[in-house]
Coordinates of C-alpha atoms in Angstrom, one line a residue:
M32 CA 91.3 101.0 120.7
L33 CA 94.5 100.3 118.9
A34 CA 96.9 97.6 119.8
P35 CA 99.4 95.3 118.1
R36 CA 98.4 91.8 117.1
A37 CA 97.0 90.0 120.2
S38 CA 99.1 87.5 122.0
G39 CA 96.9 85.1 120.1
R40 CA 96.1 82.4 122.7
S41 CA 92.5 82.4 122.3
A42 CA 89.8 81.1 124.7
A43 CA 88.2 79.6 121.7
A44 CA 90.5 76.6 121.6
A45 CA 88.9 73.5 122.8
P46 CA 89.0 73.6 126.6
N47 CA 89.5 70.8 129.1
Q48 CA 86.0 70.4 130.7
Q49 CA 87.8 69.8 134.0
Q50 CA 89.5 73.2 134.1
P51 CA 87.8 76.6 135.0
P52 CA 87.4 78.9 132.2
W53 CA 90.3 81.2 133.1
S54 CA 92.8 78.3 133.0
R55 CA 91.7 76.8 129.5
R56 CA 95.0 78.0 127.9
Q57 CA 97.3 76.4 130.3
G58 CA 99.6 73.8 128.9
K59 CA 100.0 75.5 125.6
K60 CA 103.4 76.5 124.7
P61 CA 104.4 79.2 122.2
V62 CA 105.8 78.0 118.9
L63 CA 108.4 79.8 116.8
C64 CA 106.8 80.3 113.6
G65 CA 103.0 79.8 113.6
Y66 CA 102.5 76.1 113.4
Q67 CA 102.0 73.4 116.0
G68 CA 101.6 69.9 114.8
G69 CA 98.8 67.6 116.0
G70 CA 101.1 65.0 117.3
G71 CA 102.4 66.9 120.3
E72 CA 103.4 70.3 121.6
G73 CA 106.0 71.9 119.5
Q74 CA 106.0 69.2 116.8
G75 CA 105.8 71.6 114.0
V76 CA 109.0 73.4 114.9
E77 CA 110.8 70.1 115.7
N78 CA 110.1 68.5 112.3
G79 CA 110.8 71.8 110.6
V80 CA 107.4 72.5 109.1
G81 CA 107.0 75.8 111.1
M82 CA 110.3 77.1 109.8
R83 CA 109.4 76.1 106.3
G84 CA 106.4 78.4 106.7
C85 CA 108.6 81.3 107.7
R86 CA 111.1 80.6 104.8
Q87 CA 108.3 80.5 102.4
F88 CA 106.9 84.0 103.2
N89 CA 110.2 85.8 103.9
P90 CA 111.1 86.2 100.2
D91 CA 107.4 87.3 99.5
I92 CA 108.0 90.4 101.7
I93 CA 110.6 91.6 99.2
I94 CA 108.6 90.7 96.3
I95 CA 105.6 92.5 97.5
L96 CA 107.5 95.5 98.3
I97 CA 108.9 95.8 94.8
I98 CA 105.4 95.1 93.4
M99 CA 104.1 97.9 95.6
Y100 CA 106.9 100.3 94.4
V101 CA 106.0 99.8 90.8
L102 CA 102.3 100.2 91.6
C103 CA 103.0 103.3 93.6
A104 CA 105.1 104.7 90.8
A105 CA 102.5 104.0 88.2
E106 CA 99.3 105.2 89.8
F107 CA 100.4 107.9 92.3
R108 CA 98.3 110.6 90.3
S109 CA 95.2 108.3 90.1
G110 CA 94.3 107.9 93.8
L111 CA 96.4 104.9 94.8
R112 CA 93.3 102.6 95.0
Y113 CA 95.1 99.4 93.8
S114 CA 98.2 100.1 95.9
F115 CA 96.0 100.2 99.1
I116 CA 93.9 97.2 98.1
V117 CA 97.0 95.1 97.2
A118 CA 98.9 96.0 100.4
L119 CA 96.0 95.4 102.7
G120 CA 95.0 92.2 100.8
Y121 CA 98.3 90.6 101.0
L122 CA 98.4 91.3 104.8
S123 CA 95.0 89.7 105.2
F124 CA 96.2 86.7 103.2
C125 CA 99.1 86.3 105.5
Q126 CA 97.0 86.7 108.6
I127 CA 94.4 84.1 107.3
T128 CA 97.2 81.7 106.4
R129 CA 98.7 82.0 109.9
V130 CA 95.4 81.7 111.8
Y131 CA 93.4 79.2 110.0
V132 CA 96.2 77.1 108.4
F133 CA 99.1 77.2 110.9
D134 CA 98.0 77.9 114.5
Y135 CA 94.5 79.2 115.4
G136 CA 94.6 80.6 118.9
M137 CA 98.3 80.2 119.5
Y138 CA 101.0 82.7 120.1
S139 CA 103.6 82.9 117.2
A140 CA 106.4 85.3 116.4
D141 CA 106.1 85.0 112.6
F142 CA 106.0 87.0 109.4
T143 CA 102.6 88.7 110.0
G144 CA 104.1 91.1 112.6
P145 CA 106.6 92.7 110.3
M146 CA 103.9 92.7 107.5
M147 CA 101.7 94.7 109.7
V148 CA 104.4 97.4 110.1
I149 CA 105.3 97.3 106.4
T150 CA 101.6 97.7 105.4
Q151 CA 101.5 100.9 107.3
K152 CA 104.7 102.2 105.8
I153 CA 103.7 101.1 102.2
T154 CA 100.2 102.9 102.4
S155 CA 101.6 105.9 104.2
L156 CA 104.3 106.6 101.6
A157 CA 102.0 105.9 98.8
F158 CA 99.7 108.8 100.1
E159 CA 102.6 111.0 100.9
I160 CA 103.8 110.7 97.3
H161 CA 100.4 111.2 96.0
D162 CA 100.1 114.5 98.1
G163 CA 103.4 115.7 97.0
L164 CA 103.2 115.0 93.4
A165 CA 99.5 114.9 92.4
K166 CA 97.9 117.5 94.6
R167 CA 98.0 121.3 94.6
E168 CA 99.2 122.9 97.7
E169 CA 95.9 124.4 98.6
Q170 CA 94.4 120.9 98.8
L171 CA 96.7 119.8 101.6
N172 CA 96.1 120.4 105.3
P173 CA 99.2 121.5 107.4
S174 CA 100.1 117.9 108.3
Q175 CA 99.8 116.7 104.7
K176 CA 102.1 119.5 103.6
Y177 CA 104.7 118.5 106.1
L178 CA 104.4 114.9 105.1
A179 CA 104.2 115.2 101.3
V180 CA 107.1 113.6 99.4
R181 CA 108.1 115.8 96.4
R182 CA 109.8 113.3 94.4
M183 CA 109.6 109.5 93.7
P184 CA 112.0 107.7 96.1
S185 CA 114.6 105.4 94.6
L186 CA 114.1 101.7 95.0
L187 CA 116.9 101.6 97.5
E188 CA 115.3 104.4 99.6
Y189 CA 112.0 102.6 99.4
L190 CA 113.5 99.2 100.6
S191 CA 115.5 101.0 103.2
Y192 CA 112.5 102.8 104.6
N193 CA 110.4 99.7 104.8
C194 CA 112.9 97.2 106.0
N195 CA 115.3 99.1 108.3
F196 CA 116.2 97.1 111.3
M197 CA 115.0 99.7 114.0
S198 CA 111.2 99.2 113.2
I199 CA 110.9 95.9 111.2
L200 CA 109.7 93.7 114.0
A201 CA 107.6 96.0 116.2
G202 CA 107.6 99.4 114.6
P203 CA 106.7 102.1 115.2
T204 CA 105.8 103.5 111.8
C205 CA 107.4 106.9 110.8
S206 CA 107.0 109.2 107.9
F207 CA 109.4 108.8 104.9
N208 CA 110.4 112.5 105.2
D209 CA 111.4 111.9 108.8
Y210 CA 113.4 108.7 108.0
I211 CA 115.3 110.4 105.1
A212 CA 116.1 113.4 107.4
F213 CA 117.5 111.0 109.9
M214 CA 119.5 109.2 107.3
E215 CA 121.0 112.4 106.0
G216 CA 121.6 113.8 109.3
A217 CA 119.3 116.8 108.8
G218 CA 117.0 116.1 111.7
Y219 CA 119.8 117.3 114.1
Q220 CA 120.2 120.8 112.5
P221 CA 119.4 123.5 115.1
P222 CA 117.2 126.5 114.4
Q223 CA 118.7 129.7 113.4
P224 CA 119.4 131.8 115.3
L225 CA 120.4 129.3 118.0
P226 CA 118.4 129.7 121.3
P227 CA 120.4 131.0 124.2
Q228 CA 120.0 127.7 126.2
H229 CA 121.7 125.9 123.5
Q230 CA 124.7 128.1 122.8
E231 CA 126.7 126.4 125.5
L232 CA 126.5 123.2 123.6
A233 CA 127.9 124.8 120.5
N234 CA 131.5 124.0 119.7
G235 CA 132.2 126.8 117.3
K236 CA 130.8 128.5 114.2
E237 CA 130.6 127.1 110.7
N238 CA 129.9 129.7 107.9
G239 CA 128.7 132.1 110.4
K240 CA 126.3 129.7 112.1
Y241 CA 126.3 127.8 115.2
H242 CA 127.5 124.2 115.0
L243 CA 125.6 122.1 117.7
M244 CA 126.8 118.9 119.0
E245 CA 124.4 116.0 118.2
P246 CA 122.1 115.6 121.1
S247 CA 122.6 112.3 123.1
P248 CA 119.6 109.9 123.7
K249 CA 121.4 108.1 126.5
S250 CA 119.3 109.4 129.4
D251 CA 116.0 108.8 127.5
V252 CA 117.1 105.3 126.4
I253 CA 117.9 104.4 130.1
I254 CA 114.6 105.8 131.3
K255 CA 112.7 103.8 128.7
L256 CA 114.6 100.6 129.4
C257 CA 113.8 101.0 133.1
T258 CA 110.0 101.5 132.1
C259 CA 110.4 98.2 130.1
L260 CA 111.7 96.3 133.0
A261 CA 109.0 97.7 135.4
S262 CA 106.3 97.0 132.9
L263 CA 107.6 93.4 132.3
G264 CA 107.8 92.8 136.0
V265 CA 104.2 94.0 136.7
Y266 CA 102.8 91.9 133.8
L267 CA 104.6 88.7 134.8
A268 CA 103.5 89.2 138.4
L269 CA 99.8 90.0 137.7
C270 CA 98.8 88.3 134.5
K271 CA 98.2 84.8 136.1
V272 CA 96.9 86.2 139.3
I273 CA 94.0 88.4 137.5
P274 CA 93.2 86.7 134.3
V275 CA 90.5 88.3 132.1
E276 CA 88.9 85.0 131.4
R277 CA 87.8 84.6 135.0
S278 CA 85.1 87.2 134.1
L279 CA 83.4 84.4 132.0
D280 CA 83.3 81.8 134.9
P281 CA 79.6 81.4 135.7
A282 CA 80.3 80.7 139.4
F283 CA 82.3 84.0 139.5
V284 CA 79.5 85.9 137.8
S285 CA 76.8 84.5 140.1
A286 CA 78.6 84.9 143.1
T287 CA 80.1 88.4 142.7
P288 CA 78.2 91.7 142.9
F289 CA 78.2 93.6 139.7
Y290 CA 80.3 96.4 141.0
Q291 CA 82.9 94.0 142.0
Q292 CA 82.8 92.5 138.5
V293 CA 83.4 95.9 137.1
L294 CA 86.3 96.4 139.5
Y295 CA 87.8 93.0 138.6
L296 CA 87.6 93.7 135.0
Y297 CA 89.4 97.1 135.4
L298 CA 92.2 95.4 137.5
A299 CA 92.5 92.5 134.9
M300 CA 93.0 95.0 132.0
L301 CA 95.3 97.1 134.3
A302 CA 97.4 94.0 134.6
L303 CA 97.2 93.2 130.9
R304 CA 98.4 96.5 129.6
P305 CA 101.9 96.4 130.7
K306 CA 103.0 93.9 128.1
Y307 CA 101.9 96.5 125.4
Y308 CA 103.9 99.0 127.4
F309 CA 107.0 96.8 127.3
V310 CA 106.8 96.2 123.6
W311 CA 106.2 99.8 122.5
T312 CA 108.6 101.4 125.0
L313 CA 111.3 98.9 123.9
A314 CA 110.7 99.7 120.3
D315 CA 110.9 103.4 121.0
A316 CA 114.2 102.9 123.1
I317 CA 115.6 101.0 120.1
N318 CA 114.9 103.8 117.7
N319 CA 116.4 106.3 120.1
A320 CA 119.5 104.3 120.8
A321 CA 120.0 104.3 117.0
G322 CA 119.8 108.1 116.8
F323 CA 116.2 108.3 115.4
G324 CA 113.4 110.1 117.2
F325 CA 115.0 113.5 118.0
N326 CA 112.1 116.1 117.9
G327 CA 113.7 119.4 119.0
Y328 CA 114.4 120.7 122.4
K329 CA 112.3 121.3 125.5
K330 CA 112.1 124.7 127.2
D331 CA 114.8 123.8 129.6
G332 CA 117.0 123.0 126.7
S333 CA 117.1 119.3 127.0
P334 CA 116.5 117.2 123.9
R335 CA 113.1 115.6 123.1
W336 CA 113.2 112.1 121.9
D337 CA 109.5 111.6 121.1
R338 CA 109.2 111.9 117.4
V339 CA 108.3 108.0 117.1
L340 CA 106.6 107.9 120.6
N341 CA 104.1 105.2 120.6
L342 CA 102.6 105.5 124.0
R343 CA 102.1 107.9 126.8
I344 CA 101.4 105.7 129.9
M345 CA 100.1 108.3 132.3
D346 CA 97.7 109.8 129.7
V347 CA 96.4 106.3 129.0
E348 CA 95.8 105.4 132.6
F349 CA 94.1 108.7 133.5
A350 CA 92.4 109.3 130.2
T351 CA 89.1 111.1 130.7
S352 CA 87.6 110.3 127.3
V353 CA 87.8 107.6 124.7
K354 CA 89.5 110.0 122.2
M355 CA 92.2 110.7 124.8
F356 CA 92.8 107.0 125.3
I357 CA 93.0 106.5 121.6
D358 CA 95.3 109.4 121.0
N359 CA 97.9 108.2 123.5
W360 CA 97.6 104.4 122.9
N361 CA 99.5 103.1 119.9
I362 CA 100.1 106.6 118.8
Q363 CA 101.9 105.9 115.4
T364 CA 99.1 103.5 114.4
A365 CA 96.4 106.0 115.4
L366 CA 98.1 108.6 113.2
W367 CA 98.4 106.2 110.3
L368 CA 94.7 105.5 110.5
K369 CA 93.9 109.1 110.7
R370 CA 96.2 110.1 107.7
V371 CA 95.2 107.3 105.3
C372 CA 91.5 106.9 106.2
Y373 CA 89.9 109.4 108.5
E374 CA 91.1 112.5 106.7
R375 CA 90.5 111.0 103.3
C376 CA 87.2 108.9 103.6
P377 CA 84.2 111.1 102.4
I378 CA 81.5 108.9 104.0
N379 CA 81.4 108.1 107.8
P380 CA 85.1 108.3 108.4
T381 CA 84.8 107.1 112.0
A382 CA 83.2 103.9 111.0
A383 CA 85.6 103.4 108.0
T384 CA 88.5 104.1 110.4
F385 CA 87.4 101.4 113.0
L386 CA 86.9 98.9 110.3
L387 CA 90.3 99.5 108.6
S388 CA 91.8 99.0 112.1
A389 CA 90.0 95.7 112.5
I390 CA 91.1 94.5 109.2
W391 CA 94.8 95.6 109.8
H392 CA 94.9 93.9 113.2
G393 CA 93.9 90.4 111.9
V394 CA 91.1 88.0 111.2
Y395 CA 90.2 86.9 114.6
P396 CA 86.3 87.7 115.2
G397 CA 87.2 89.3 118.5
Y398 CA 88.9 92.2 116.7
Y399 CA 85.7 93.0 114.8
L400 CA 83.6 92.9 117.8
T401 CA 85.9 95.2 119.5
F402 CA 86.1 97.9 116.9
L403 CA 82.5 97.6 116.0
T404 CA 81.6 98.4 119.7
G405 CA 84.2 101.1 119.4
I406 CA 82.3 102.9 116.5
G407 CA 79.1 103.2 118.7
M408 CA 81.2 104.1 121.9
T409 CA 83.0 106.9 120.0
M410 CA 79.8 108.2 118.6
A411 CA 78.3 108.2 122.1
A412 CA 81.2 109.8 123.8
R413 CA 81.3 112.6 121.2
A414 CA 77.6 113.3 121.7
L415 CA 77.9 113.3 125.5
R416 CA 80.9 115.6 125.4
H417 CA 79.2 118.2 123.2
N418 CA 76.0 118.2 125.2
V419 CA 77.1 117.7 128.8
R420 CA 80.6 119.0 129.2
P421 CA 79.7 122.7 128.8
H422 CA 77.7 122.5 131.9
F423 CA 80.7 121.5 134.0
Q424 CA 82.9 124.3 132.8
T425 CA 81.6 127.0 135.0
S426 CA 83.8 126.5 138.0
E427 CA 87.0 124.6 139.1
V428 CA 84.9 122.3 141.3
R429 CA 82.7 121.2 138.7
K430 CA 85.6 120.7 136.3
Q431 CA 87.2 118.4 138.8
V432 CA 83.9 116.4 139.4
Y433 CA 83.5 116.2 135.6
G434 CA 87.1 114.8 135.3
V435 CA 86.5 112.2 137.9
I436 CA 83.2 111.0 136.5
T437 CA 84.6 110.8 132.9
W438 CA 87.7 109.1 134.1
V439 CA 85.6 106.3 135.7
G440 CA 83.4 106.1 132.7
T441 CA 86.2 106.0 130.2
Q442 CA 88.1 103.3 132.0
V443 CA 85.1 101.1 132.3
A444 CA 84.1 101.6 128.6
I445 CA 87.4 100.8 127.3
C446 CA 87.7 97.6 129.5
Y447 CA 84.2 96.6 128.3
M448 CA 85.1 97.3 124.6
V449 CA 88.5 95.3 124.5
V450 CA 87.4 92.1 126.1
P451 CA 86.7 90.5 122.7
F452 CA 90.1 91.7 121.6
V453 CA 91.6 89.5 124.5
L454 CA 89.4 86.6 124.0
L455 CA 89.5 86.6 120.2
A456 CA 86.6 84.2 119.7
V457 CA 82.9 85.0 119.3
G458 CA 81.4 82.6 121.9
P459 CA 83.3 83.8 125.0
S460 CA 83.0 87.4 124.0
L461 CA 79.2 87.2 123.6
Q462 CA 79.1 85.3 126.8
F463 CA 80.9 88.1 128.6
Y464 CA 78.6 90.8 127.0
R465 CA 75.6 88.7 128.1
S466 CA 76.8 88.5 131.6
W467 CA 76.8 92.4 131.6
Y468 CA 73.5 92.4 129.8
Y469 CA 74.9 94.4 127.0
C470 CA 74.6 97.5 129.2
V471 CA 77.4 99.7 127.6
H472 CA 76.0 98.9 124.1
L473 CA 72.5 99.9 125.1
L474 CA 73.8 103.0 126.9
C475 CA 75.8 104.0 123.9
L476 CA 72.8 103.5 121.6
L477 CA 70.6 105.5 123.9
L478 CA 73.0 108.5 124.0
V479 CA 73.6 108.5 120.2
I480 CA 69.7 108.6 119.7
A481 CA 68.9 111.1 122.5
L482 CA 71.7 113.6 122.2
P483 CA 72.2 115.7 119.0
V484 CA 75.8 116.1 117.7
K485 CA 76.9 118.1 114.7
G486 CA 78.4 116.4 111.6
R487 CA 82.2 116.5 111.1
H488 CA 82.0 118.7 108.1
L489 CA 79.7 121.2 110.0
R490 CA 82.1 121.2 112.9
A491 CA 85.0 121.7 110.6
T492 CA 83.2 124.6 108.8
Q493 CA 82.3 126.3 112.0
Q494 CA 85.8 125.9 113.4
Q495 CA 87.3 127.4 110.2
Q496 CA 84.8 130.4 110.4
Q497 CA 85.8 130.9 114.1
Q498 CA 89.5 130.8 113.0
Q499 CA 88.9 133.3 110.2
A500 CA 86.9 135.6 112.4
S501 CA 89.6 135.5 115.1
L502 CA 92.3 136.2 112.3
H503 CA 90.2 139.2 111.1
Q504 CA 89.9 140.3 114.6
K505 CA 93.6 140.3 115.3
E506 CA 94.2 141.9 111.9
G507 CA 91.8 144.9 113.0
C508 CA 93.7 145.1 116.2
I509 CA 97.0 145.5 114.3
V510 CA 95.6 148.1 112.0
G511 CA 94.1 150.0 115.0
E512 CA 97.5 149.9 116.7
D513 CA 99.3 151.2 113.6
L514 CA 96.8 154.0 113.2
Q515 CA 97.0 154.8 116.9
S516 CA 100.7 154.8 116.7
D517 CA 100.8 157.2 113.8
H518 CA 98.4 159.3 115.5
H519 CA 100.5 159.5 118.7
H520 CA 103.8 160.0 116.6
H521 CA 102.4 163.1 114.9
H522 CA 100.8 164.5 118.1
H523 CA 102.7 163.3 120.9
H524 CA 103.4 166.9 122.1
H525 CA 99.7 167.1 122.6
H526 CA 99.2 163.6 124.3
H527 CA 101.3 162.3 127.0
H528 CA 98.9 159.5 127.8
H529 CA 97.9 156.7 125.3
T530 CA 96.4 153.3 125.2
T531 CA 97.3 149.9 123.6
T532 CA 95.5 146.7 123.1
D533 CA 95.9 143.2 124.3
N534 CA 95.4 139.9 122.4
N535 CA 91.6 140.3 122.8
C536 CA 91.6 143.7 121.3
N537 CA 90.7 145.1 124.8
K538 CA 92.1 148.5 125.3
K539 CA 94.5 149.1 128.3
D540 CA 96.3 152.0 129.6
T541 CA 100.1 152.0 129.7

């Protein structure tokens, strides 16, 4: 679902009629800053026009940050409507300028990449300040309580959070509280009392407390850099061998059985994903190398460096549901969408979240086709899971069968959904969907209509009621144990055999 701005070399550019569809982008070279002159390849960079475009917008980033700081300080109690609109509107303006003025369909390492990250940070911090200063404690869920900012940050803190070198180019986004804790060194403070497996790392006591040496990210950084190299090697080796655009070739479609087309699309997307693995893993490694990302300790005592983790490769590749795929792909962006939109939108939060994701990614039509497809796909997957999954949970064999079936369905559905994200343009995207007879769209529509599913608020209410019932049950257990303990305390000379209860309030002899 969620990915960084696409590499941008669209199949919509005017093709050479002598070339097959999957080679239409050959001969185009990436430019530095989003402009390619009409007189020849790279002319925009050679004559300085492209760089003027970058210089024109770089000061604007600082200006828009100062404007957003003033807006946030002025309206943090009133809902942050204008802050959100201004931040997202300026990002859209930058993306429209890059795509339709400078270089439609061409890759460019320009100002819109940092603006995408900054937009996430601006809006996240605005809502965190709103939660901390304008809402009562009982109005916040546990995540919002943790993220809430209880004071207005200074301008220096605001600019530092948004423009720090660790995440300015490729992210990932982090919360303001986590960033400030890192800057102040509070993120390394160990729990008290210190767990036994960490005491050997302590180098003495300070004021009666263990003083723990700062954990080293060296091993995690090395592993992530190796993952980057492997991902880059796989992508460079396979991206030209299995191009997605070949799925559009009429000769390929007519001569290839449908099941082979499905298999080819899966392999093409499998070869495409490592470039995202490379970028996100490298960004995570950069943060860890700077000392940011520490997230406590594992059970074996080794440090965890996954606070700003943006990707879980194995969970992506073996996802058995659309939700599982989304939750492990571009994790920090998914969390941003959840926190600023899904948890706060009163009407159809699923559709609103996918729409916000499309707007944030850019203005290419393929983005909107992908995320509009994602809305129906998510609703269908939810309905299918609620109605079918319980029938496969009665035995281990059925669970494994269900896992294999859902893995195949999820991978095919995700590949089908993101084809427009890769192709970018409407024409090639619809051509692909026509070659598949819109089968996944029709299947999702059928599932949504045929299978009932409870609304989000009803599910949340029932879940809350179940939690309260479970809590009351546990409280009853505790009271029963206390009464039973008192009874045995006063009459232990009459009773040598007594009972206790387990977590499910079932009595057992001891």
